[in-house]
PDB file of C-alpha atoms in Angstrom:
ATOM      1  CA  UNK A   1      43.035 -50.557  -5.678  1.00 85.00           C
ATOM      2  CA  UNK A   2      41.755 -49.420  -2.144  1.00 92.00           C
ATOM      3  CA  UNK A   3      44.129 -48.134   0.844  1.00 95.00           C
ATOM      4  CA  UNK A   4      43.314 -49.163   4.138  1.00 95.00           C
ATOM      5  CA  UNK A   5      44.933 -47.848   7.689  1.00 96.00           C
ATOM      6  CA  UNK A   6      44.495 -50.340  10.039  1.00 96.00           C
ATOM      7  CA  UNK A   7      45.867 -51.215  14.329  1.00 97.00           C
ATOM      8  CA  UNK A   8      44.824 -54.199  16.315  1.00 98.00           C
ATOM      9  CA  UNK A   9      45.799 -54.053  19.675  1.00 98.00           C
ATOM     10  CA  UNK A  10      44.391 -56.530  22.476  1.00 98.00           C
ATOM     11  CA  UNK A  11      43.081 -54.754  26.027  1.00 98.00           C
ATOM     12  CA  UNK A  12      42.943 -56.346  29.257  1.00 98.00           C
ATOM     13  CA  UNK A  13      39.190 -55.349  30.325  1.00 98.00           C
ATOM     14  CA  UNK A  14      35.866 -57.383  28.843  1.00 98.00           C
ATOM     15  CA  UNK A  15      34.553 -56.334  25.692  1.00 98.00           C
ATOM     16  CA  UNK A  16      31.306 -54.423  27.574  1.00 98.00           C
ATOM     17  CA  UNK A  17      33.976 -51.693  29.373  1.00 98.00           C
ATOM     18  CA  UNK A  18      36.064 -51.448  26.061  1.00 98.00           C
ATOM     19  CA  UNK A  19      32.298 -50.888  23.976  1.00 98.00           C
ATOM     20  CA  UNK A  20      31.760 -48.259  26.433  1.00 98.00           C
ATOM     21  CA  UNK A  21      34.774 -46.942  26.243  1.00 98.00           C
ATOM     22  CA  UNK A  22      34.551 -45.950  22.690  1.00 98.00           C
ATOM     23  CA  UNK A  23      31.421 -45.451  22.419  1.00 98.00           C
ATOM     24  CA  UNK A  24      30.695 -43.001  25.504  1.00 98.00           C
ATOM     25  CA  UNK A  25      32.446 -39.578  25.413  1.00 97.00           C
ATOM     26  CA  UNK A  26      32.919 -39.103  29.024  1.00 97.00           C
ATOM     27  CA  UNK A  27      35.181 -41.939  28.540  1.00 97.00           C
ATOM     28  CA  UNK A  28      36.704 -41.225  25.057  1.00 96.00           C
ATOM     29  CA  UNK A  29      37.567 -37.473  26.149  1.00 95.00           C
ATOM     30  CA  UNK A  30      39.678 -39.019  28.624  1.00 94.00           C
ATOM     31  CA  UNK A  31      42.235 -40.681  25.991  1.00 94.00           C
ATOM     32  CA  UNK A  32      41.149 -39.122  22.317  1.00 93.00           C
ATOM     33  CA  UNK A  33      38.856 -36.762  21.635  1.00 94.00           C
ATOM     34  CA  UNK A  34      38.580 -33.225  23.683  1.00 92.00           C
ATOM     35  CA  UNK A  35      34.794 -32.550  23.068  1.00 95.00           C
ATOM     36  CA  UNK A  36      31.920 -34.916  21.314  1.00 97.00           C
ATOM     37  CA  UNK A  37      28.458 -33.619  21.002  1.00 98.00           C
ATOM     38  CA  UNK A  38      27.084 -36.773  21.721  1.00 97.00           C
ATOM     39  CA  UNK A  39      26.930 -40.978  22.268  1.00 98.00           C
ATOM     40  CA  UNK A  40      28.164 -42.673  19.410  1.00 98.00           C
ATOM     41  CA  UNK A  41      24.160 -43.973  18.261  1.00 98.00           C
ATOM     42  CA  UNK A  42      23.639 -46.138  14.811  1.00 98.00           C
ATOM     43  CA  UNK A  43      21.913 -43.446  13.154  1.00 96.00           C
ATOM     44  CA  UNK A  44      22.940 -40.212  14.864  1.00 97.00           C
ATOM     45  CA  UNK A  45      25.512 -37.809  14.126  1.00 97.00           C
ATOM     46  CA  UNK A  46      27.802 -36.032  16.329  1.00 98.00           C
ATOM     47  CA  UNK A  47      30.970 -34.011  16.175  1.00 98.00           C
ATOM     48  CA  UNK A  48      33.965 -34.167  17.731  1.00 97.00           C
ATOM     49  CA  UNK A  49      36.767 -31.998  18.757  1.00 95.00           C
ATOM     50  CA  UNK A  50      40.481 -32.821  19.118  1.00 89.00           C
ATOM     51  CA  UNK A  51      42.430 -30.859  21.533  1.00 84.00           C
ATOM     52  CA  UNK A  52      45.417 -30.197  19.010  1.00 80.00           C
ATOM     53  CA  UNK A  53      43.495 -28.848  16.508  1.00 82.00           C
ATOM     54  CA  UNK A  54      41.233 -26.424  16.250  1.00 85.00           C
ATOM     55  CA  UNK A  55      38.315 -27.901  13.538  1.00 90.00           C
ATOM     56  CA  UNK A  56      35.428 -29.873  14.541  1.00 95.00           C
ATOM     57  CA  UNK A  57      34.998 -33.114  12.739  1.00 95.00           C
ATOM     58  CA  UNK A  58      31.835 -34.380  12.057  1.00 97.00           C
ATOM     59  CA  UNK A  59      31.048 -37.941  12.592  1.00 98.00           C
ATOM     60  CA  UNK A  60      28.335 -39.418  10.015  1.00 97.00           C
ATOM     61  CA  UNK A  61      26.539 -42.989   9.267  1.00 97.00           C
ATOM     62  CA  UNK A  62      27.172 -44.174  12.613  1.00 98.00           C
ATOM     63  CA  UNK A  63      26.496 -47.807  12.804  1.00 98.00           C
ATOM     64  CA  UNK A  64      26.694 -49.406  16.574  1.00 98.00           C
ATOM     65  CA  UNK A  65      26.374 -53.447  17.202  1.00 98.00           C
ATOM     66  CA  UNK A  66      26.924 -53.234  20.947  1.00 98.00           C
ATOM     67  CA  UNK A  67      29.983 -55.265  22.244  1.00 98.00           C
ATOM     68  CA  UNK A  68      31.042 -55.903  18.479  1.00 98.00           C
ATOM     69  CA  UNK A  69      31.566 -53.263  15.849  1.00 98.00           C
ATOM     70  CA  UNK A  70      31.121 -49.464  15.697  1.00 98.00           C
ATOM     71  CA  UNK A  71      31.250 -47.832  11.878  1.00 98.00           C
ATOM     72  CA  UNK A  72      31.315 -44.645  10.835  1.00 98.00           C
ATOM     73  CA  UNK A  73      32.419 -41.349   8.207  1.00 98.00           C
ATOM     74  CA  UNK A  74      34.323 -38.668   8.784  1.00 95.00           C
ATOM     75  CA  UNK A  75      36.370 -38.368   5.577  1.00 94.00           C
ATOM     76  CA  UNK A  76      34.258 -38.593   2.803  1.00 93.00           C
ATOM     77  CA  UNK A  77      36.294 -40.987   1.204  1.00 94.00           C
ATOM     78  CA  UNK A  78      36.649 -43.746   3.688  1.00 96.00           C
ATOM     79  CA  UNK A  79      34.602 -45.790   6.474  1.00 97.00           C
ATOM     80  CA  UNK A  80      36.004 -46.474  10.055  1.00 98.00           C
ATOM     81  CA  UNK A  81      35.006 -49.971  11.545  1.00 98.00           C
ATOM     82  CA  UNK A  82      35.989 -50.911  14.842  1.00 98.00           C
ATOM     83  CA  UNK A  83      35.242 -53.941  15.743  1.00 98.00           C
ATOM     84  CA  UNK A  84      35.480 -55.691  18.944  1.00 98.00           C
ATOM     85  CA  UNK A  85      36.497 -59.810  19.648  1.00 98.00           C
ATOM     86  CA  UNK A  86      35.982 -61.630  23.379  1.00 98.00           C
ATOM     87  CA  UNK A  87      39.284 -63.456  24.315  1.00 98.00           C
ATOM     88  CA  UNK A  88      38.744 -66.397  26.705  1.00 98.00           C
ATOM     89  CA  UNK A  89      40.750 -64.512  29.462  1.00 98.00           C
ATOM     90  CA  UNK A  90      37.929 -61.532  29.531  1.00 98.00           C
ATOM     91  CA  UNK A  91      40.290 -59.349  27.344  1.00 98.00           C
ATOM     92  CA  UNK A  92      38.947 -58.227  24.012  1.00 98.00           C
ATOM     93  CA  UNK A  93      40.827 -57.769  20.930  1.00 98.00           C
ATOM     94  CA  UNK A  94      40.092 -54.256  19.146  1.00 98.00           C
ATOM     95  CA  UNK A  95      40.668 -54.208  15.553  1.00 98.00           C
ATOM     96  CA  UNK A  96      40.325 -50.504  13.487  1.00 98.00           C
ATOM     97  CA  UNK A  97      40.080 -50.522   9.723  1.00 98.00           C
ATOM     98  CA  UNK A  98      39.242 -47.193   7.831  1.00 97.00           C
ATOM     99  CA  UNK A  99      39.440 -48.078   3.793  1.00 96.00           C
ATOM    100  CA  UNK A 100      38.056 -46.243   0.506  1.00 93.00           C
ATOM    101  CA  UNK A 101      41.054 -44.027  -0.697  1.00 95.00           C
ATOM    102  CA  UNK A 102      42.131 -44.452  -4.190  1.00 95.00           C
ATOM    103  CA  UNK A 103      45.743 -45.633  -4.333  1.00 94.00           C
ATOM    104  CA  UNK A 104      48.176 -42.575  -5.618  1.00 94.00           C
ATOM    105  CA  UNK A 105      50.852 -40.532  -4.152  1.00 92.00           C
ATOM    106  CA  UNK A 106      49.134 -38.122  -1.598  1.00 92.00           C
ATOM    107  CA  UNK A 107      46.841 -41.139  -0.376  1.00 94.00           C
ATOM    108  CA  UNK A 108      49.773 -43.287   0.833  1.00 94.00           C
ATOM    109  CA  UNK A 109      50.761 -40.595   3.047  1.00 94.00           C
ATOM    110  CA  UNK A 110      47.226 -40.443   3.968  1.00 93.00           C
ATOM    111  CA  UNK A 111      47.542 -44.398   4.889  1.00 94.00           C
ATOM    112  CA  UNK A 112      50.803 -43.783   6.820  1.00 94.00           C
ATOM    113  CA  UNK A 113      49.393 -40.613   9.162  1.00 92.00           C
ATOM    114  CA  UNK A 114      45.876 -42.611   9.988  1.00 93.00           C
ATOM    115  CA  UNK A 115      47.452 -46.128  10.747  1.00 95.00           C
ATOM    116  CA  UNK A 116      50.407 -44.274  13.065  1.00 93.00           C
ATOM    117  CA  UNK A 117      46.635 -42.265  14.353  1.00 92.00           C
ATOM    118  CA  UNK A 118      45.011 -45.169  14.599  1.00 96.00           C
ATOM    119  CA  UNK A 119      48.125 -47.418  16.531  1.00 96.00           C
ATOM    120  CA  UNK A 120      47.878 -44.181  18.894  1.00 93.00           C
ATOM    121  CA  UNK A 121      44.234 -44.376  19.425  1.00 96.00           C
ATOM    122  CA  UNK A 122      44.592 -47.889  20.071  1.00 98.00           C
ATOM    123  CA  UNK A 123      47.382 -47.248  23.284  1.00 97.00           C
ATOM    124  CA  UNK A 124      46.215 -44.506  24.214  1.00 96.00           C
ATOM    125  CA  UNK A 125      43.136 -46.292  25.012  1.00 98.00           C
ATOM    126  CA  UNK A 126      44.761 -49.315  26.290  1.00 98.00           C
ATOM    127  CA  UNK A 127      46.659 -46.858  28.735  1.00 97.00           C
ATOM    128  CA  UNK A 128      43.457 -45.323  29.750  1.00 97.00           C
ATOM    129  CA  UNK A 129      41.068 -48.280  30.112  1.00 98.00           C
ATOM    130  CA  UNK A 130      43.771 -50.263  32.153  1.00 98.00           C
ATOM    131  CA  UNK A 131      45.175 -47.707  34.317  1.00 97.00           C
ATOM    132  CA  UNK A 132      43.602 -44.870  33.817  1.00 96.00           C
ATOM    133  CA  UNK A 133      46.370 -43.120  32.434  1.00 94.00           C
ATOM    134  CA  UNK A 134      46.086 -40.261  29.593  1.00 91.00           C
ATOM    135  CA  UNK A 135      48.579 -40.227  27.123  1.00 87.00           C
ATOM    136  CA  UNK A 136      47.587 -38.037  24.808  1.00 79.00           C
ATOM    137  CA  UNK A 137      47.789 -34.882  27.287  1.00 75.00           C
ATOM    138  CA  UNK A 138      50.247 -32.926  26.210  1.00 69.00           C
ATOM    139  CA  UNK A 139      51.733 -35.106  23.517  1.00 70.00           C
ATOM    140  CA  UNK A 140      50.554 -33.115  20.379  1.00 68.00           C
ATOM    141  CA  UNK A 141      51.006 -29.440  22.015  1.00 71.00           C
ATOM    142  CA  UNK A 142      53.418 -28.808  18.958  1.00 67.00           C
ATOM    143  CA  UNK A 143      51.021 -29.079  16.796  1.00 68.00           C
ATOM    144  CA  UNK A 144      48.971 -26.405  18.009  1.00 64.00           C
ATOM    145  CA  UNK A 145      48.716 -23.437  15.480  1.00 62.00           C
ATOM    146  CA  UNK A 146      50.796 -20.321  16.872  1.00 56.00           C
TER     147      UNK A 146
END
């Protein structure tokens, strides 16, 4: 049996701004990510930074339909796929789904941290691609090593 971490959340721009939004870093270091060497590009790699924490993660098999799904590794173990669904009112619904863990003790804490990280990627988006607010400034300062 496989674990999977998922969030849906529905955002009230069309599905062209929310692609971008992910898939651009000048956009996704507004609400995510601190640092990304790069465009998120079906065959590139690039590494990003988080501003809590002080490792860079790299970002493998990058697989990009535009306006639909972006896929890619960054723990060994598991694939991210976002994928991306027009709503008839020019909203898109944005679903994330990162699966491949084994089931056992440590991985369902694994599965309880990335879909709590993934429900906050998913607002803090929503905050930022609405109303250009950035949630995630500030919030994790605690978790900062002293």
């Amino acid at each position: 049996m496989k674990l999977e971490s998922n969030g849906t959340l529905q955002i009230q721009k069309p599905i062209n701004e929310v692609f971008e939004g992910i898939v651009n870093p000048e956009k996704m270091t507004k609400y995510f990510i601190s640092e990304s060497s790069g465009k998120l590009e079906t065959g590139k790699n690039v590494i990003w930074k988080f501003p809590e924490f002080p490792d860079k993660f790299p970002i493998k098999d990058i697989k990009i339909e535009t306006n639909r799904s972006i896929s890619f590794v960054w723990d060994p173990d598991t694939v991210v796929t976002i994928t991306l669904e027009a709503l008839p009112d020019n909203s898109t619904l944005v679903k994330v789904n990162e699966n491949g863990k084994e089931f056992n003790e440590d991985n369902l804490k694994w599965v309880l941290e990335n879909t709590a990280g993934w429900a906050n990627f998913l607002a803090c988006m929503k905050a930022f691609l609405e109303y250009g607010i950035q949630l995630r400034k500030g919030a994790f300062e605690f978790m900062r090593k002293k």
